[in-house]
Structure formats: structure tokens, C-alpha cells
Coordinates of C-alpha atoms and ligand atoms in Angstrom, one line a residue:
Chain A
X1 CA -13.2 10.3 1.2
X2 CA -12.5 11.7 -1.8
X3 CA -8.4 10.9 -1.0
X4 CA -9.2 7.1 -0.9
X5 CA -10.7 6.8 -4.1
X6 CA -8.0 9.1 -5.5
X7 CA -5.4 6.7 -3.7
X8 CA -7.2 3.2 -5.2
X9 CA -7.7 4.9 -8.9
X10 CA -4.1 5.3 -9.0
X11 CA -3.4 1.9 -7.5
X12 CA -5.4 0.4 -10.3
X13 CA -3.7 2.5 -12.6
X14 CA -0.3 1.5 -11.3
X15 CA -1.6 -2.4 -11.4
X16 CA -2.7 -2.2 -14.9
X17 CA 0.9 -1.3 -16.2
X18 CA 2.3 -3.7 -14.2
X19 CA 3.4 -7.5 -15.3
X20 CA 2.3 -9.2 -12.4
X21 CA -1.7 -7.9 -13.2
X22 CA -1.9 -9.4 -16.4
X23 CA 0.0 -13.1 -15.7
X24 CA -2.5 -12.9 -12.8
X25 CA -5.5 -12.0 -15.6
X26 CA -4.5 -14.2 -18.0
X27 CA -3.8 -17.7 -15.6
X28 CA -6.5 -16.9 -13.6
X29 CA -9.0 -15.2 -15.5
X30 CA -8.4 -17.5 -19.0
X31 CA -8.4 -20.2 -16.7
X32 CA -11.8 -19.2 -15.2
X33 CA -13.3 -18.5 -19.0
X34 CA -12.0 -21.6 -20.2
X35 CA -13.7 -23.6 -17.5
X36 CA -16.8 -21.8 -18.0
X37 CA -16.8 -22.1 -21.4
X38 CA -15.9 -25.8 -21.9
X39 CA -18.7 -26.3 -19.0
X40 CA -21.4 -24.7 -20.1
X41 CA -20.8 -26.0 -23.6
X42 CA -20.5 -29.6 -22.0
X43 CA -23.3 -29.3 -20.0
X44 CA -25.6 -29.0 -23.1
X45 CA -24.3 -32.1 -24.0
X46 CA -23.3 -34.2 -21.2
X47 CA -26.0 -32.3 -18.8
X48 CA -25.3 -31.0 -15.4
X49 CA -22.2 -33.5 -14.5
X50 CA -20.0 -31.9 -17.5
X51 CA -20.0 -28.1 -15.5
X52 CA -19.4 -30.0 -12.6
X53 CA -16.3 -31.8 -13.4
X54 CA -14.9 -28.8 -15.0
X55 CA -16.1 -27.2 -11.5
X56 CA -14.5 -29.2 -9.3
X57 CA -11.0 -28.6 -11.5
X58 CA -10.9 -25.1 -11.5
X59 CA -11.9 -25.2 -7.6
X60 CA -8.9 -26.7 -6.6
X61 CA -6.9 -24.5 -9.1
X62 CA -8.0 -21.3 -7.5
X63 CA -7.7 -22.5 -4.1
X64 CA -4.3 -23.0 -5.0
X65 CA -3.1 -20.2 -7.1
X66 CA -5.6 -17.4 -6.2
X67 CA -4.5 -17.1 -2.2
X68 CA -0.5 -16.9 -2.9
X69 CA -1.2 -14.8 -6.4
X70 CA -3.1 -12.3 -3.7
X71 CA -0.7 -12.8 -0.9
X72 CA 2.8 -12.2 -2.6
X73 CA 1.4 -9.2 -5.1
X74 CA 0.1 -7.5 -2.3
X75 CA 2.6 -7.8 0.6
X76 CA 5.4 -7.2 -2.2
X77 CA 3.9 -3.7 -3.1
X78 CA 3.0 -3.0 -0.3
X79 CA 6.6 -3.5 1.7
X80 CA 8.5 -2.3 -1.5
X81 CA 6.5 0.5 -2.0
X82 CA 8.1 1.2 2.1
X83 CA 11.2 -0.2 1.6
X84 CA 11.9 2.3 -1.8
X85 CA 10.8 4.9 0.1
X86 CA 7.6 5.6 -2.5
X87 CA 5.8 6.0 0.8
X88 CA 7.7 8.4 2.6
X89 CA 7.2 10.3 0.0
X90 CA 3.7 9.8 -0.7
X91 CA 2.5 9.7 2.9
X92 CA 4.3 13.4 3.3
X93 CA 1.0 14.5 1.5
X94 CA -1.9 16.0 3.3
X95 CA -3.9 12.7 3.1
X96 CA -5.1 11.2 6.2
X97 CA -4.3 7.7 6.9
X98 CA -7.4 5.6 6.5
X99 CA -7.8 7.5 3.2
X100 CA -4.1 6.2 2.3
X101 CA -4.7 2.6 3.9
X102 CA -8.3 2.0 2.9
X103 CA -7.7 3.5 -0.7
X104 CA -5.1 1.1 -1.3
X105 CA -7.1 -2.0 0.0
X106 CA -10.1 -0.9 -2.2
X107 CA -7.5 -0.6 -5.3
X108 CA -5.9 -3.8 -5.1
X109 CA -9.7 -5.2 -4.6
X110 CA -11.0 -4.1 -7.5
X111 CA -7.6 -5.1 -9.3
X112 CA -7.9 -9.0 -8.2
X113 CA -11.5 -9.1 -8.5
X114 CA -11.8 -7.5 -11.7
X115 CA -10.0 -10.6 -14.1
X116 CA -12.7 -12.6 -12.1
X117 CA -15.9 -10.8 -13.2
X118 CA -14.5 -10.7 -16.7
X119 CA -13.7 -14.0 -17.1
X120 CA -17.2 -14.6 -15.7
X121 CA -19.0 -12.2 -18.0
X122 CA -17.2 -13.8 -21.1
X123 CA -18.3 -17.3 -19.7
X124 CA -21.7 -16.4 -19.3
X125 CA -21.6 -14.6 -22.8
X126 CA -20.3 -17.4 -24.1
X127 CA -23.0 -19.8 -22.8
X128 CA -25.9 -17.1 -24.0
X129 CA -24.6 -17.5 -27.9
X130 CA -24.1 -21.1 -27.4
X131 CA -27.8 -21.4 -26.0
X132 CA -27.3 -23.4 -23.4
X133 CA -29.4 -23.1 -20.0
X134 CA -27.3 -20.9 -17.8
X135 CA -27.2 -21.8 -13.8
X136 CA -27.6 -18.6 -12.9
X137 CA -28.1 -19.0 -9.5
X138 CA -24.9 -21.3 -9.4
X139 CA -22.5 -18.4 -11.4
X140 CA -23.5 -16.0 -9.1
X141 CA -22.7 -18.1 -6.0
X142 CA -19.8 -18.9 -7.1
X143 CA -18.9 -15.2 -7.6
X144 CA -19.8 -14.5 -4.1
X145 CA -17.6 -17.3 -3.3
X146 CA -14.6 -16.1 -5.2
X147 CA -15.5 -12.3 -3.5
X148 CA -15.2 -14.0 0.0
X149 CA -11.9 -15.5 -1.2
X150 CA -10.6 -12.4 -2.5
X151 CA -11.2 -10.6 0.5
X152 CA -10.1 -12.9 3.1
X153 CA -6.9 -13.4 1.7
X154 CA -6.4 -9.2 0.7
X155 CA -6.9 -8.7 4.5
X156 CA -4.1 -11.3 5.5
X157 CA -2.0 -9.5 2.7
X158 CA -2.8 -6.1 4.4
X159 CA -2.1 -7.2 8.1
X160 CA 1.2 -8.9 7.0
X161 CA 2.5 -6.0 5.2
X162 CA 1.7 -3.6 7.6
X163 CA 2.9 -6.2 10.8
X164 CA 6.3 -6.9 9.6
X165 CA 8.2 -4.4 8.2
X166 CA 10.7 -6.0 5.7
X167 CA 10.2 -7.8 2.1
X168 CA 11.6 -10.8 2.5
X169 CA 10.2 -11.5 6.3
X170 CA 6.6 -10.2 4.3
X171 CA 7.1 -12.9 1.4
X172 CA 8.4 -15.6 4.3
X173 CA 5.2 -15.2 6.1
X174 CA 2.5 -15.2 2.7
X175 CA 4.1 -18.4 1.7
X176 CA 4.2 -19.7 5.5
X177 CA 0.2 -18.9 5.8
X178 CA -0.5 -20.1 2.7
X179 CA 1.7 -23.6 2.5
X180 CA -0.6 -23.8 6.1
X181 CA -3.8 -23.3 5.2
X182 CA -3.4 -26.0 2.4
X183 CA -1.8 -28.6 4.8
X184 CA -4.5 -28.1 6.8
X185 CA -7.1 -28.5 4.1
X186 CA -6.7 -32.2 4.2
X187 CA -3.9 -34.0 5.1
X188 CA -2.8 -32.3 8.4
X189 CA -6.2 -32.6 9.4
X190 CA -6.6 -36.3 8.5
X191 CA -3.0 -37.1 10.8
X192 CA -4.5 -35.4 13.5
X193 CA -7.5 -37.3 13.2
X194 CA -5.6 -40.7 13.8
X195 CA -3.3 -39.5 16.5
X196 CA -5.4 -37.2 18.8
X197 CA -8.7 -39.3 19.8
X198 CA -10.2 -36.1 19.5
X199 CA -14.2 -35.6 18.9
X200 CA -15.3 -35.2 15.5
X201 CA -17.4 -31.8 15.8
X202 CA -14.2 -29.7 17.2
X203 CA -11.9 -31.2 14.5
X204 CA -14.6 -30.3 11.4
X205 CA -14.7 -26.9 13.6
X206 CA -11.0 -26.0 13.3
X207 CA -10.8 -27.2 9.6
X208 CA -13.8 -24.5 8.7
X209 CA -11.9 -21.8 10.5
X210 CA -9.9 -22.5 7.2
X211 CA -11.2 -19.7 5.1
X212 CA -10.0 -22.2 2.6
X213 CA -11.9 -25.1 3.6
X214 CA -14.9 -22.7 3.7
X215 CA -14.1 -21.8 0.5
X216 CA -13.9 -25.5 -0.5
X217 CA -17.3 -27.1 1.1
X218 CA -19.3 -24.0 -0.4
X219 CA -17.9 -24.6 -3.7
X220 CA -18.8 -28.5 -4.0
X221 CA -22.0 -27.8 -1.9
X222 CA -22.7 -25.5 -4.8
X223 CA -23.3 -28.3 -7.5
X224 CA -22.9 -31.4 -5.0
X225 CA -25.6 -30.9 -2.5
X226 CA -25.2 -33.7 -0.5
X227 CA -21.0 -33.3 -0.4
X228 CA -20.4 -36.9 -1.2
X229 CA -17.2 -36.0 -2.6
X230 CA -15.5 -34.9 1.0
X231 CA -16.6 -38.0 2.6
X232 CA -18.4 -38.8 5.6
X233 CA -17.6 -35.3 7.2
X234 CA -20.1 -34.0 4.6
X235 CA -23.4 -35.7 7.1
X236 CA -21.9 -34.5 9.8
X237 CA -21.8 -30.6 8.4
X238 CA -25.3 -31.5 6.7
X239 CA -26.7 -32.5 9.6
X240 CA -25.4 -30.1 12.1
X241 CA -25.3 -26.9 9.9
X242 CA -27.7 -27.7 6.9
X243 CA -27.3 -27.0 3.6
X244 CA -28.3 -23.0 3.2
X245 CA -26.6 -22.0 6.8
X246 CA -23.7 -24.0 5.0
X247 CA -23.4 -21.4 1.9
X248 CA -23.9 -18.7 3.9
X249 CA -20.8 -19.6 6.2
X250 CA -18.9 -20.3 3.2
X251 CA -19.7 -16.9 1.8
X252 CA -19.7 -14.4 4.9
X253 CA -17.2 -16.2 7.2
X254 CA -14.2 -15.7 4.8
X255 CA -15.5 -11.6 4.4
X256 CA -15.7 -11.2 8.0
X257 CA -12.2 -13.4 8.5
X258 CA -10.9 -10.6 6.0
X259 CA -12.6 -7.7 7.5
X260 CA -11.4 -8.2 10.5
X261 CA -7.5 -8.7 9.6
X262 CA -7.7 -5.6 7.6
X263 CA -9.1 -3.8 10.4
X264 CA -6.0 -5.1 12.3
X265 CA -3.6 -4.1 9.6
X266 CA -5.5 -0.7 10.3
X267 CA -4.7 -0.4 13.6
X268 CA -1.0 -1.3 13.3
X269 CA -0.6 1.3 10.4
X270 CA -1.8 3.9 12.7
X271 CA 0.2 2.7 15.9
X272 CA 3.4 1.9 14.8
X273 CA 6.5 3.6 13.0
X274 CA 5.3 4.4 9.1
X275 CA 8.7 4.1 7.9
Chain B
X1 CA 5.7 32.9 14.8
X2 CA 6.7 29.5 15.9
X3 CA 6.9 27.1 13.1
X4 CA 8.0 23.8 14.8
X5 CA 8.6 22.8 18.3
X6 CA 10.7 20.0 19.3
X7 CA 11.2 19.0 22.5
X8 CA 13.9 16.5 24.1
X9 CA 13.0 14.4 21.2
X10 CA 13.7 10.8 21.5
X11 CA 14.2 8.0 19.3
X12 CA 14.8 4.3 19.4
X13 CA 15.4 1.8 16.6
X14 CA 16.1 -1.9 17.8
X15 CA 18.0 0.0 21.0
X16 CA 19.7 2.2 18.9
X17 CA 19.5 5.7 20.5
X18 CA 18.8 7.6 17.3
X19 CA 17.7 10.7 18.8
X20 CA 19.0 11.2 22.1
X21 CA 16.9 14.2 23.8
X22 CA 16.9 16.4 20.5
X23 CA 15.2 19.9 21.4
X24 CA 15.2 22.3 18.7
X25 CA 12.5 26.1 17.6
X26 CA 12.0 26.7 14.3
X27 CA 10.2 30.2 13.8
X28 CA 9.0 31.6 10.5
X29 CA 11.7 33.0 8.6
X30 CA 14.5 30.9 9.8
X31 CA 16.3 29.1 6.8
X32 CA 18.6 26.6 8.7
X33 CA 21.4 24.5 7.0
X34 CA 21.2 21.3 9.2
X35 CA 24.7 19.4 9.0
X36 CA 26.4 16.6 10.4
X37 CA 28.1 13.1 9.7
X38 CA 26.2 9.8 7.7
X39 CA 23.9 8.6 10.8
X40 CA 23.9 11.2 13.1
X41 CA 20.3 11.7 13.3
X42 CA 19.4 14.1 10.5
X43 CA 17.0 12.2 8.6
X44 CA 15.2 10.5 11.6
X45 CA 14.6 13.9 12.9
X46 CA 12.9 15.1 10.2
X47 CA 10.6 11.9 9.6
X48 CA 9.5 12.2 13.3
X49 CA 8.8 16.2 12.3
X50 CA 6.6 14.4 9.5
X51 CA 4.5 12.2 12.0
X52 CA 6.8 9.4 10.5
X53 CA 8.1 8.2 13.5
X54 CA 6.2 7.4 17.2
X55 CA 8.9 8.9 19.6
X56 CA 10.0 7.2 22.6
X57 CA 10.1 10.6 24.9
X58 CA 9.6 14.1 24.1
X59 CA 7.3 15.9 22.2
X60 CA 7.0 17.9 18.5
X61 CA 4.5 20.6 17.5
X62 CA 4.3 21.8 14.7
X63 CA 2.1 25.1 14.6
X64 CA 0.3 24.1 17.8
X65 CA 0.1 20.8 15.7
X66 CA 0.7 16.9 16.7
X67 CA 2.3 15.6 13.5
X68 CA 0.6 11.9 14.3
X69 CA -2.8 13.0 15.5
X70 CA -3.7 16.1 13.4
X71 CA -1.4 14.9 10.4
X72 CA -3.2 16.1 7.4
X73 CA -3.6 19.4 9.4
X74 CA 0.3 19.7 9.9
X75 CA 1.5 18.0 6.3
X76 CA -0.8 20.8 4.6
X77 CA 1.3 23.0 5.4
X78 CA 4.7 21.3 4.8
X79 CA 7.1 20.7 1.6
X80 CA 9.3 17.6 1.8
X81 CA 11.6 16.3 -0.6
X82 CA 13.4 13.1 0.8
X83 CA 17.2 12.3 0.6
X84 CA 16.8 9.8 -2.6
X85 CA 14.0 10.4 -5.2
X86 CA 12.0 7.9 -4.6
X87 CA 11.1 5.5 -7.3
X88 CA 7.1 6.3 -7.6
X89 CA 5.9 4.0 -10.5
X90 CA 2.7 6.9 -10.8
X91 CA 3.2 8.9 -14.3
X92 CA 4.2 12.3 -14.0
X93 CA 0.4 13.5 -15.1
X94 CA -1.0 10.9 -12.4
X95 CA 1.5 12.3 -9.8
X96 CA 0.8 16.0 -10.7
X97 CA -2.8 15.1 -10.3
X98 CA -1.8 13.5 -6.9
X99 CA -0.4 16.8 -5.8
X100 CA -3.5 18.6 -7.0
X101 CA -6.3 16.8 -5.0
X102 CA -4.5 16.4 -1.9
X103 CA -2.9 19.6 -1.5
X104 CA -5.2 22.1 -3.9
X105 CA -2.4 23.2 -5.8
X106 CA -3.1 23.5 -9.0
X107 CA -1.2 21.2 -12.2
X108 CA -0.7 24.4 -14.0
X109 CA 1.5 26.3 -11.0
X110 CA 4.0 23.1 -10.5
X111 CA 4.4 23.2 -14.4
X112 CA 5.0 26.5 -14.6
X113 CA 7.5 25.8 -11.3
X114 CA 9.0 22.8 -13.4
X115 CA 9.6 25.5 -16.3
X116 CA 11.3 27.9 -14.4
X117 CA 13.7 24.9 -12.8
X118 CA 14.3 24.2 -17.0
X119 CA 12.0 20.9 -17.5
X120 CA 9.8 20.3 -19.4
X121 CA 6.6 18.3 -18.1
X122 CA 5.1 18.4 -21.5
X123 CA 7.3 15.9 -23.3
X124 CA 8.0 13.4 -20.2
X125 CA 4.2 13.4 -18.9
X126 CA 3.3 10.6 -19.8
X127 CA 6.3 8.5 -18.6
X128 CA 6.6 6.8 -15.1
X129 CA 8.5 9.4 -12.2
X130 CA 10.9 6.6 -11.9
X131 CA 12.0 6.4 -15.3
X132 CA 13.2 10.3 -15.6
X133 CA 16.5 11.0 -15.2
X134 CA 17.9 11.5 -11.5
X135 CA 18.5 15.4 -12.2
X136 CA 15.0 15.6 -13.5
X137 CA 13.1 13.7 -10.5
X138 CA 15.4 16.0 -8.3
X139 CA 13.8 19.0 -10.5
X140 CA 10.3 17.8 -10.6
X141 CA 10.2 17.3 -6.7
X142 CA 11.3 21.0 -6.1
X143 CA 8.9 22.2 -8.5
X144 CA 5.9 20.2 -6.7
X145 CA 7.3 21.3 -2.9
X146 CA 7.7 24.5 -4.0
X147 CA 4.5 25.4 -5.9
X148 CA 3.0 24.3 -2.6
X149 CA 3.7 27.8 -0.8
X150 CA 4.1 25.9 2.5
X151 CA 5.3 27.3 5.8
X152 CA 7.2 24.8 6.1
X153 CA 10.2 23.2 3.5
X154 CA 11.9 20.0 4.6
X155 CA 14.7 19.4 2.0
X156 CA 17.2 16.4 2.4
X157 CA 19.6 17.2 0.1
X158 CA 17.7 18.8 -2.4
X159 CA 20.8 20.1 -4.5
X160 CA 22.5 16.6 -4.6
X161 CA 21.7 15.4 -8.2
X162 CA 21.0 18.8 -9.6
X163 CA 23.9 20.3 -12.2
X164 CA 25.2 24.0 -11.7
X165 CA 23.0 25.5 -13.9
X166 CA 20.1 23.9 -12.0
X167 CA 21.1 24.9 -9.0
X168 CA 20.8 28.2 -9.8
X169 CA 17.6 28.1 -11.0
X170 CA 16.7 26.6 -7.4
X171 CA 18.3 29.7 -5.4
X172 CA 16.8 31.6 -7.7
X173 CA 13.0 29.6 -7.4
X174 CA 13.6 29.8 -3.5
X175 CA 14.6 33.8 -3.2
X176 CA 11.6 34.5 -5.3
X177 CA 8.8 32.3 -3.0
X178 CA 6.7 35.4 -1.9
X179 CA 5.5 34.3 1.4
X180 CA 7.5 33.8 4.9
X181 CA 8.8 30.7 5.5
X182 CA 10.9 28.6 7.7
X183 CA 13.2 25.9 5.5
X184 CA 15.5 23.0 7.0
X185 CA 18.4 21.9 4.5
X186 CA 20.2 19.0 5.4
X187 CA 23.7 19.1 3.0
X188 CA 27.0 18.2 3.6
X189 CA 28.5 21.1 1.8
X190 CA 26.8 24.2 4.1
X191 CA 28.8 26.7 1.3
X192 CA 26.3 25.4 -1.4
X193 CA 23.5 27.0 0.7
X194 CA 25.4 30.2 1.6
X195 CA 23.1 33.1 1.1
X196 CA 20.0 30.9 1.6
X197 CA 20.5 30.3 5.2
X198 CA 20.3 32.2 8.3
X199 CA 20.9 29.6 10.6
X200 CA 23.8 26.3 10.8
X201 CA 22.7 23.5 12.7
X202 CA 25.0 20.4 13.3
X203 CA 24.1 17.2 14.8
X204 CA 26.2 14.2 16.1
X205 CA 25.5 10.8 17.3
X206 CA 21.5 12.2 17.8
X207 CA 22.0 15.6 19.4
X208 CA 22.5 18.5 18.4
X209 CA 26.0 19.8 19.1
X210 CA 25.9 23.3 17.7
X211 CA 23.5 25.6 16.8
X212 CA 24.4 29.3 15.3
X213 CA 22.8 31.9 13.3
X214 CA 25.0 33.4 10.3
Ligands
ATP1 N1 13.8 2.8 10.2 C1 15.0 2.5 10.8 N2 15.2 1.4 11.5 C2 16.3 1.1 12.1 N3 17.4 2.0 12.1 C3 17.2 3.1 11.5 C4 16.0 3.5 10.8 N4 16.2 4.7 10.3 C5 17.4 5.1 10.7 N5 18.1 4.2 11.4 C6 19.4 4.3 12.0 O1 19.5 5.5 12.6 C7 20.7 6.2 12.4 C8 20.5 7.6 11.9 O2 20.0 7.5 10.6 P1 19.6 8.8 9.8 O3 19.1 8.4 8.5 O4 18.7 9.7 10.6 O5 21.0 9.5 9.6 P2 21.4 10.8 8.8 O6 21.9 11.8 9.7 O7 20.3 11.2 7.9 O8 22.6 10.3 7.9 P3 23.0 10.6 6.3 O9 23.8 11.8 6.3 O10 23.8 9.4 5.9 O11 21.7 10.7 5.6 C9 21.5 5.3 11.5 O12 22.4 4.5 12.3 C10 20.5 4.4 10.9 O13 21.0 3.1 10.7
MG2 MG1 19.8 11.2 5.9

């Protein structure tokens, strides 16, 4: 135990000298305290709908950016770090390997979570000078929400880089999953929709296998309770699921998605060739 | 005592025959200059000595160890220093400290090691181990394996980027280690290592072809 935090302190150290780390802390993490700033100012004014907006915006930012930020940072240090040989060397240490593989995943959490939290912490700073009512319950669902996202998309990372073995085949596959899981998040599913004649219920069911499109519905379920903004899926999902089990899916499935492909990264570190 | 057992090692890549039925003993004490052309093997052998490599057939031991299963049991007691220094982005106080909490060995022994091999940690330790010059990644890397007091030293090409003088200092470092141990050199000058070695080992096209003690 004590090896894996070793191995994530000196990832984080190694993260925090690094370029990448702080174009990822400044777009996303200004981006974050921006929106939270501007919203919760706004809302004193304008009331609830001004957060919301300002909500919705940076939603769809961070489903875009924040899965391919996580994706093509991690499987590129991950597969250069093999491909120069940095872990050859460091692997010819006494350190197990789930000290070595879960050390790293823990590092390179607390690295793309961390900008997050700050960002949140200087938006909720921010709102507590400016004295305007703070949804509490709302900032920290919407963490939770960003966690699940953080996760989900660490563990593809983690099972890519440790399933194919070169850079460029590493950085093919990120940009592959991640130019899919946006397709599907509307318009993929909408052509399949007016082809297939297929029933409604399996097609909502494949589009929330989209940790994505979980990520999505708990987000606008967060300050639009009754989802009129994705349509007339939205009584469907209400009706079926409800509202709470709704959040709850939109916070635990994309954790246990991630989980479980980091768990399968795990297993292919330990089976196959290190090197 | 028997260091490392290897037994009709072999190894595929892509159905490439890398190894092709390597067997090979290793007790304390031998010091073996392992030769041979670019691709015969050398390196591949070594890794799968590491627990790098899953091998097709055969089997390797080393100390009544399975270098995959028991591999913190088996690297304990094994120096490495790989063919290129490899470009570790951790600074040379974050990698000393690296060394420290995995193996036990101490910051203040690989300095002093680093000393004796001419460098100076002091005024570099705060830079990354990539950015140091070749010679002095080269230097660092035998202070750290050797500092270890392992059983076991796996050196690819340890003297490549290091100038006469450091050389030297190297023999020197490696006559004065004052426990038994077993060493495998892979060079392609064997008359560099003259004097260090008690054994030549040559392989070709993943066997080994010759095998003599000098
Ligand atoms: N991970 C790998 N994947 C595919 N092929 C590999 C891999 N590692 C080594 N090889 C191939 O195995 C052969 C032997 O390589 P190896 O590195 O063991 O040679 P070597 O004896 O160390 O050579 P050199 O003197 O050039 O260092 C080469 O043909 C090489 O291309
Ligand atoms: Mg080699």
C-alpha cells in the first residue's frame, strides 16, 4: 500500500510540471469558475434561470472537452511512458503490480479532478462574497456528476493503454471512443430511430449505456426537473425511472462503467507482456 | 548457490522466434559477459529474467523464484540498468526517493555511490533524470543499482555512454561491492569487461551458441 501512494504522489508531481496539466486547468477549470461565477452572480439577478443557462453551456462544454482531455493525456503517458522505456525501468523495482497500476490510476485521478474542485471552491467562494443564495445541493450534485465522469472515462483511458500496446493505435482508439459516444449522444440515435422500427424503451436503454448520455440527463435533471429540454424521451425516463433513481444512475452508473474497465485494464496488465 | 535458472526458454513476438529454447545457470559468483549480434536475443532474455515477458515454453527461477508471480520477491533482489537510459521525467531527488521506499536503500548510500562514480547529486537534484547529460544518467543508474547490494546485476551495456575516466571508477565501484554476486553484462566489446568477468556467453538468432568460463 504504501508503494501506490508513493507511485500516484509522484504522478501528481510529474503532472504538475507538465504542460498539458495546466491547459487542462486553465480551459477546464477557468471555464468551470467562470460559469459559476457569472451564474451565481446572475442568478441574484435574473433568479434561478440565469445559473441555468450558464449550466446548460458549460454541460455541453465538458461533455465535449473533459472525455478526450482525459482520454488522450492518459493513454499518451501511459503508452509513452512504455514506449520510452520509463517503465522498464521503473517496473524493475521491487513494487508489486497493483501498487504500480492502481497508484497510477489514483494519480492521474486526483490530477483531473483536482482543477474541478478548485474551480468549484472559487465559484462557491465567489458566490459567498457576492451574497447570493448558494444551491448547495445542486454544486454538490454536480460534483458528483463531474466525479462519475472523471472516472468513467480514466477507466477507458486505463484499459486502452494497457490493451493496445502502441501510441498511435492508443490515440486512434481515444479519439474513435470518444467521436462514438458523441455521435451517439443524439444524432446516431435519432437516425436509428427513423430507420429501425424499433421500441422506444430498448432505444432510450442503449443511449443511457452512454456514460455520456448519463452524464447529460443527470446534469439537466439537475436544474430541469421535468427534462423538457431533451424532448419527449424525458416522460418516458420520468415515468419509468423517476426522477431520484434517475440521478442516482447518472451518478453511480458511469463509476461502476469505470470501475469495471479499470478492473479490466488490471487484468490485462497482469496477463500480458509488460513491455 | 544457484542464482537464476533458465530453462528452454521460449519467446514469441508476432511469430518471431526470439528465444528459441534458451537454457542457461547462473550461480553466485559468476560474472558473465553476455555477447552477440543486434537482435539475437540478448535483451529479450533478460526482460523475461525480469518477469517482463510471459514465455511461450520453458520456465525461469530465479532463487527458487517465479519472476511474474513472486515479482517483488525476485526484483528485491536484482539491479537492472537497461540498454538506453530511459527518459524518467521524475527529478533526481523524486527518483532517489523512489529507490528508497521501494527497495530500503537509503538516499545517502546511492549519493555517496554517485560520488565515488564523480557526480555530483547535490547541484543536479533538483532537475528532471532526463535532462542530465547521457554520461551522467549512465552514472546515476550505476550508482542506484549498485548501492542496492543485490544478488543479482543485469547491466545492458552499462559502459556505453560513460568516458574513460568513468569507466574506471565503475570497475573500480564493482571490485569493491563487498558481498557475492552474480552479474550479466551484455557489451559488444567483451575486452572492456576483461578482469570483471569469469564467464563469456554468446548468443545468436535466440540461442545460445557458446558458453565458456575465462
Ligand atoms: N516487444 C517486442 N515486440 C516485438 N518484437 C520484439 C520485441 N522486443 C524485441 N523484439 C525483437 O526481438 C529480436 C531480439 O531483440 P533483442 O532486443 O532481444 O536483441 P538484442 O540481442 O538485445 O540486440 P541489441 O544488441 O541490438 O540490443 C529483435 O528482432 C527485435 O525486433
Ligand atoms: Mg539489446
Amino acid at each position: 500500500m504504501k508503494n501506490l501512494f508513493l507511485v500516484a504522489y509522484l504522478d501528481i508531481r510529474e503532472s504538475l510540471r507538465s504542460k498539458w496539466f495546466y491547459v487542462y486547468a486553465f480551459v477546464f477549470g477557468g471555464l468551470m469558475g467562470l460559469f459559476f461565477i457569472s451564474g451565481i452572480t446572475d442568478s441574484v439577478v435574473m433568479g434561478f434561470t440565469g445559473l441555468s443557462r450558464l449550466l446548460l453551456v458549460f454541460m455541453q462544454v465538458t461533455i465535449i472537452i473533459l472525455p478526450i482531455f482525459i482520454l488522450v493525456t492518459t493513454v499518451k503517458s501511459i503508452s509513452g511512458d512504455r514506449e520510452s522505456n520509463i517503465l522498464e525501468y521503473m517496473l524493475s523495482f521491487p513494487i508489486s503490480l497493483k501498487e504500480y497500476y492502481w497508484g497510477k490510476f489514483l494519480g492521474r485521478f486526483v490530477t483531473v479532478f483536482f482543477p474541478v474542485v478548485v474551480a468549484l471552491f472559487i465559484g462557491v467562494l465567489w458566490g459567498l462574497v457576492k451574497g447570493g443564495e448558494l444551491p448547495w445541493a445542486m454544486v454538490g450534485l454536480y460534483s458528483a456528476l463531474i466525479f462519475s465522469l472523471c472516472l468513467v472515462f480514466l477507466g477507458i483511458a486505463f484499459f486502452i493503454s494497457t490493451l493496445v500496446k502502441s501510441h498511435d493505435v492508443g490515440l486512434g482508439l481515444s479519439f474513435t471512443v470518444w467521436i462514438v459516444l458523441l455521435a451517439f449522444l443524439d444524432v446516431a440515435l435519432i437516425g436509428l430511430m427513423m430507420q429501425n422500427r424499433l421500441p422506444d424503451g430498448l432505444i432510450i436503454s442503449i443511449a443511457m449505456l452512454n456514460p455520456l448520455e448519463a452524464f447529460r440527463i443527470g446534469a439537466i435533471a439537475l436544474f430541469d426537473p421535468e427534462l423538457t429540454v431533451i424532448g419527449p424521451v424525458a416522460y418516458y425516463l420520468l415515468d419509468t425511472l423517476g426522477h431520484d433513481f434517475l440521478m442516482l444512475y447518472a451518478v453511480l452508473y458511469p463509476v461502476l462503467l469505470g470501475g469495471l474497465f479499470a478492473l479490466f485494464g488490471y487484468y490485462l496488465f497482469k496477463r500480458k507482456d509488460l513491455l | 548457490m544457484r542464482v537464476v535458472k533458465v530453462k528452454n526458454a521460449v519467446k514469441r513476438f508476432m511469430g518471431a522466434t526470439v528465444l528459441d529454447g534458451v537454457s542457461l545457470e547462473v550461480d553466485a559468483g559468476d560474472r558473465i559477459a553476455m555477447m552477440g549480434p543486434n537482435g539475437a536475443g540478448k535483451t529479450t532474455l533478460v526482460r523475461s529474467i525480469l518477469g517482463f515477458y510471459h514465455l511461450d515454453a520453458g520456465s525461469i527461477c530465479v532463487e527458487e523464484h517465479d519472476p511474474i508471480r513472486e515479482r517483488v520477491k525476485v526484483l528485491a533482489s536484482v539491479s537492472f540498468i537497461p540498454q538506453l537510459p530511459p527518459p524518467v521525467k521524475l527529478t533526481v531527488t523524486e527518483l532517489l526517493r523512489f529507490v528508497e521506499r521501494s527497495t530500503g536503500t537509503p538516499v545517502a548510500t546511492v549519493r555517496s555511490r554517485a560520488e565515488e562514480m564523480a557526480l555530483d547529486l547535490e547541484r543536479h537534484k533538483h532537475k528532471p533524470f532526463f535532462k542530465l547529460s547521457g554520461g551522467m544518467k549512465q552514472k546515476l543508474l550505476i550508482a542506484i543499482a549498485l548501492a542496492r547490494k543485490s544478488r543479482l546485476l543485469i547491466f545492458d551495456e552499462p559502459t556505453a555512454s560513460l568516458d574513460p575516466k568513468a569507466r574506471e571508477h565503475f570497475y573500480r565501484l564493482l571490485e569493491a561491492q563487498g558481498h557475492e554476486y552474480a552479474a550479466i553484462y551484455i557489451t559488444h566489446r567483451a575486452e572492456e569487461l576483461e578482469g570483471l568477468v569469469n564467464r563469456h556467453i554468446t548468443m545468436d538468432l535466440g540461442r545460445i551458441v557458446e558458453d565458456v568460463r575465462v
